Short mmCIF file of C-alpha atoms and ligand atoms in Angstrom, two decimals:
data_model
loop_
_atom_site.label_atom_id
_atom_site.label_comp_id
_atom_site.label_asym_id
_atom_site.label_seq_id
_atom_site.Cartn_x
_atom_site.Cartn_y
_atom_site.Cartn_z
CA MET B 1 0.00 0.00 0.00
CA ARG B 2 1.36 3.37 -0.92
CA HIS B 3 0.60 6.72 0.50
CA LEU B 4 0.89 9.70 -1.81
CA ALA B 5 1.34 12.94 0.06
CA HIS B 6 -0.45 15.76 -1.70
CA GLY B 7 -0.58 18.96 0.31
CA ARG B 8 -3.89 19.17 2.12
CA VAL B 9 -5.24 16.10 0.32
CA ILE B 10 -4.36 12.62 1.51
CA VAL B 11 -4.31 9.94 -1.16
CA ARG B 12 -4.01 6.23 -0.57
CA PHE B 13 -3.38 3.67 -3.30
CA GLY B 14 -3.99 0.12 -2.16
CA ARG B 15 -4.19 -3.40 -3.46
CA SER B 16 -6.52 -6.09 -2.20
CA THR B 17 -5.30 -9.65 -1.96
CA ALA B 18 -7.06 -12.44 -3.86
CA GLN B 19 -8.15 -14.05 -0.60
CA LEU B 20 -10.27 -12.58 2.10
CA VAL B 21 -8.14 -11.02 4.81
CA SER B 22 -9.15 -11.93 8.33
CA GLY B 23 -11.24 -9.18 9.83
CA ASP B 24 -12.11 -7.44 6.55
CA LEU B 25 -15.76 -8.51 6.57
CA ASP B 26 -16.10 -7.76 10.28
CA ILE B 27 -15.49 -4.06 9.79
CA LEU B 28 -17.84 -3.59 6.80
CA SER B 29 -21.33 -2.19 7.22
CA ALA B 30 -24.40 -4.37 6.74
CA GLU B 31 -24.95 -2.74 3.35
CA GLU B 32 -21.35 -3.38 2.28
CA ARG B 33 -21.63 -7.02 3.37
CA GLU B 34 -24.83 -7.30 1.34
CA ARG B 35 -23.04 -5.97 -1.71
CA PHE B 36 -20.17 -8.39 -1.03
CA SER B 37 -22.60 -11.32 -0.96
CA ALA B 38 -24.32 -10.20 -4.16
CA PHE B 39 -21.17 -10.66 -6.30
CA ARG B 40 -21.34 -13.80 -8.43
CA ASN B 41 -17.57 -13.77 -8.88
CA LEU B 42 -15.73 -14.57 -5.65
CA VAL B 43 -12.50 -12.79 -6.62
CA ARG B 44 -14.42 -9.62 -7.40
CA ALA B 45 -16.25 -9.94 -4.10
CA VAL B 46 -12.96 -10.27 -2.25
CA HIS B 47 -11.52 -7.24 -4.05
CA PHE B 48 -14.60 -5.25 -3.11
CA ALA B 49 -14.34 -6.26 0.55
CA GLY B 50 -10.59 -5.62 0.63
CA ALA B 51 -10.96 -2.16 -0.85
CA HIS B 52 -13.76 -1.08 1.44
CA ALA B 53 -12.00 -2.47 4.50
CA GLY B 54 -8.81 -0.69 3.40
CA VAL B 55 -10.66 2.60 2.99
CA ARG B 56 -12.23 2.20 6.43
CA ARG B 57 -8.85 1.56 8.05
CA PHE B 58 -7.30 4.50 6.20
CA LEU B 59 -10.07 6.93 7.19
CA ALA B 60 -10.29 5.63 10.76
CA ARG B 61 -6.66 6.61 11.32
CA GLU B 62 -7.33 10.12 10.04
CA LEU B 63 -10.59 10.54 11.94
CA GLY B 64 -9.46 8.92 15.19
CA CYS B 65 -12.19 6.30 15.32
CA ARG B 66 -12.56 2.56 14.73
CA PRO B 67 -12.93 1.35 11.11
CA ALA B 68 -16.25 -0.38 11.77
CA GLU B 69 -17.76 2.77 13.30
CA ILE B 70 -17.64 4.86 10.15
CA ARG B 71 -20.97 5.29 8.42
CA PHE B 72 -21.04 6.43 4.80
CA ASP B 73 -23.89 7.95 2.87
CA ARG B 74 -24.36 9.75 -0.43
CA HIS B 75 -25.57 13.20 -1.37
CA PRO B 76 -28.08 13.27 -4.23
CA CYS B 77 -26.39 13.64 -7.62
CA ALA B 78 -26.14 17.36 -8.43
CA GLY B 79 -27.22 16.58 -12.00
CA CYS B 80 -30.19 14.21 -11.76
CA GLY B 81 -30.97 14.08 -8.04
CA ARG B 82 -30.54 10.33 -7.73
CA VAL B 83 -28.55 9.11 -4.73
CA GLY B 84 -26.95 5.95 -6.17
CA HIS B 85 -24.09 7.78 -7.86
CA GLY B 86 -24.05 10.98 -5.78
CA ARG B 87 -21.04 12.26 -3.88
CA PRO B 88 -20.20 10.06 -0.89
CA TYR B 89 -19.87 11.56 2.57
CA ILE B 90 -19.13 10.43 6.08
CA ARG B 91 -22.31 10.44 8.15
CA TYR B 92 -20.53 9.23 11.31
CA PRO B 93 -18.36 10.42 12.95
CA ARG B 94 -19.47 14.00 12.31
CA THR B 95 -16.72 15.51 10.24
CA GLY B 96 -16.02 17.97 7.47
CA TRP B 97 -13.83 15.42 5.67
CA GLU B 98 -14.62 14.77 2.02
CA LEU B 99 -13.67 11.56 0.26
CA SER B 100 -13.61 9.87 -3.11
CA LEU B 101 -12.95 6.24 -4.01
CA SER B 102 -12.20 4.46 -7.28
CA ARG B 103 -11.50 0.77 -7.87
CA SER B 104 -10.00 -1.22 -10.73
CA GLY B 105 -9.62 -4.97 -10.23
CA PRO B 106 -7.68 -5.49 -7.01
CA TYR B 107 -6.54 -1.88 -6.87
CA TRP B 108 -8.24 0.96 -5.09
CA LEU B 109 -7.54 4.65 -4.80
CA CYS B 110 -8.99 6.87 -2.11
CA ALA B 111 -8.54 10.60 -1.58
CA ALA B 112 -9.65 12.44 1.51
CA ALA B 113 -9.41 16.07 2.58
CA ASP B 114 -10.76 18.13 5.43
CA GLY B 115 -13.31 20.57 4.07
CA VAL B 116 -12.20 20.35 0.44
CA ARG B 117 -14.06 18.51 -2.27
CA VAL B 118 -11.99 15.80 -3.94
CA GLY B 119 -12.49 13.31 -6.75
CA VAL B 120 -10.33 10.42 -7.92
CA ASP B 121 -10.54 8.02 -10.81
CA LEU B 122 -8.49 4.91 -11.52
CA GLU B 123 -8.60 3.09 -14.86
CA PRO B 124 -6.56 0.38 -16.58
CA ALA B 125 -3.98 2.06 -18.83
CA ARG B 126 -4.59 -0.21 -21.80
CA ARG B 127 -7.86 0.51 -23.46
CA THR B 128 -8.85 -0.32 -26.99
CA GLY B 129 -11.86 0.64 -29.03
CA PHE B 130 -11.99 4.16 -27.66
CA ALA B 131 -12.06 5.91 -31.04
CA PRO B 132 -15.88 5.84 -31.47
CA LEU B 133 -16.26 7.38 -28.02
CA ALA B 134 -13.86 10.24 -28.58
CA PRO B 135 -16.18 12.71 -30.35
CA ALA B 136 -18.85 12.46 -27.65
CA VAL B 137 -16.43 12.59 -24.75
CA LEU B 138 -13.53 14.85 -25.73
CA SER B 139 -13.40 18.59 -26.34
CA ALA B 140 -11.97 19.94 -29.58
CA SER B 141 -8.65 20.79 -27.91
CA GLU B 142 -8.46 17.33 -26.29
CA ARG B 143 -9.04 15.72 -29.70
CA GLY B 144 -6.25 17.90 -31.06
CA TYR B 145 -3.98 16.77 -28.24
CA LEU B 146 -4.70 13.12 -29.05
CA ALA B 147 -4.23 13.60 -32.77
CA ALA B 148 -0.78 15.10 -32.14
CA LEU B 149 0.36 12.04 -30.18
CA PRO B 150 2.14 9.15 -31.90
CA GLU B 151 -0.42 6.47 -32.64
CA HIS B 152 0.88 4.03 -30.02
CA ARG B 153 0.34 6.62 -27.29
CA ARG B 154 -3.20 7.64 -28.21
CA ALA B 155 -5.02 4.97 -26.18
CA ALA B 156 -3.16 6.02 -23.04
CA GLY B 157 -3.85 9.66 -23.92
CA PHE B 158 -7.56 8.94 -24.15
CA VAL B 159 -7.55 7.19 -20.77
CA ARG B 160 -5.74 10.18 -19.25
CA CYS B 161 -8.48 12.52 -20.49
CA TRP B 162 -11.17 10.15 -19.27
CA THR B 163 -9.75 9.75 -15.74
CA ARG B 164 -9.31 13.50 -15.40
CA LYS B 165 -12.93 14.10 -16.42
CA GLU B 166 -14.23 11.43 -14.07
CA ALA B 167 -12.18 12.87 -11.20
CA VAL B 168 -13.63 16.36 -11.80
CA LEU B 169 -17.20 15.07 -12.08
CA LYS B 170 -16.80 13.04 -8.89
CA ALA B 171 -15.41 16.04 -7.00
CA GLY B 172 -18.38 18.04 -8.26
CA GLY B 173 -20.80 15.31 -7.24
CA ILE B 174 -22.37 15.06 -10.66
CA GLY B 175 -22.83 11.94 -12.75
CA VAL B 176 -21.72 11.46 -16.32
CA GLU B 177 -24.88 13.25 -17.48
CA ALA B 178 -22.67 16.35 -17.37
CA ALA B 179 -21.68 17.01 -20.96
CA LEU B 180 -18.31 15.31 -20.95
CA ALA B 181 -17.04 17.03 -24.08
CA GLY B 182 -17.65 20.39 -22.38
CA VAL B 183 -15.32 19.54 -19.50
CA ASP B 184 -11.91 20.40 -20.93
CA VAL B 185 -9.17 18.81 -18.80
CA ALA B 186 -6.15 20.18 -20.71
CA PRO B 187 -4.24 16.88 -20.85
CA GLY B 188 -1.11 18.65 -22.09
CA GLU B 189 -0.74 20.46 -18.78
CA ARG B 190 0.71 18.75 -15.74
CA ARG B 191 -1.80 20.48 -13.51
CA ALA B 192 -4.91 21.82 -15.20
CA ARG B 193 -7.57 24.24 -14.07
CA VAL B 194 -10.95 22.90 -15.17
CA ARG B 195 -14.16 24.89 -15.25
CA LEU B 196 -17.29 23.03 -14.24
CA ALA B 197 -20.34 24.66 -12.72
CA VAL B 198 -22.32 22.29 -10.54
CA PRO B 199 -25.84 23.10 -9.28
CA GLY B 200 -25.72 23.87 -5.57
CA CYS B 201 -21.93 24.17 -5.41
CA GLU B 202 -20.21 27.53 -5.03
CA VAL B 203 -16.97 26.20 -6.53
CA ASP B 204 -16.76 26.10 -10.30
CA SER B 205 -13.01 25.74 -10.71
CA TRP B 206 -11.15 22.50 -10.11
CA LEU B 207 -7.47 21.59 -10.19
CA VAL B 208 -6.82 18.23 -11.77
CA GLU B 209 -3.63 16.26 -12.23
CA ASP B 210 -2.47 12.73 -12.89
CA LEU B 211 -1.37 10.48 -10.05
CA ARG B 212 1.42 7.99 -10.55
CA VAL B 213 0.12 4.54 -9.74
CA GLY B 214 2.44 2.25 -11.73
CA PRO B 215 2.57 1.26 -15.39
CA ASP B 216 -0.73 -0.62 -15.61
CA HIS B 217 -3.10 2.09 -14.46
CA VAL B 218 -3.88 5.71 -15.04
CA ALA B 219 -5.24 7.85 -12.22
CA ALA B 220 -6.27 11.44 -11.68
CA LEU B 221 -7.06 13.62 -8.71
CA ALA B 222 -9.35 16.66 -8.82
CA VAL B 223 -9.56 19.16 -5.98
CA ALA B 224 -11.81 22.20 -5.55
CA GLU B 225 -9.69 25.24 -6.19
CA PRO B 226 -9.33 27.30 -3.02
CA GLY B 227 -10.65 30.81 -2.84
CA VAL B 228 -12.51 30.81 -6.14
ZN1 LIG G 1 -26.87 11.91 -11.82
#
């Protein structure tokens, strides 16, 4: 497990084992255990349990409580009002900490910050068949960025754009119904300022950057820009 220091944002990149770790299930909520039991694929179930137990242990250290005590909930999605994909928050203990979680296979990525909205996304680096998606998802300048890359780097370039967009949308608490092509994440810049207005949120400017998580994955972190 690696810990990526990032100013006022704490980021944890973890990997679940293929077998259930003793005590993982014990610290999950009833709802998380239900989701664990609903998986048809045992390995996926174990990855789910390992990630959620890992997140609980990580947050418990920061919040000074026991992992099993933490209760999560979701705000309604700022776009469509549904709760299933809204921004997660910590219902107990009472705290101003914000969090975001993304999983890919056995890997999980969690960002947390006190009083600052955060979003993370983690995706496998190798993606094929993205070309048909590009016009609907990418802005004109992002398509230009991709076109300027050597062909063998375009798939990774697309995934970089995608993870950055997802990270911004998650920080904003809005589902993919936001017009993705309108969210320009300036993939050519190491740290980009992204404009996204979200209903009910006073912040409309987000800083997004890639996180280094090894050669097989691409990850991005978005943080509400302070004082804007
Ligand atoms: Zn929605």
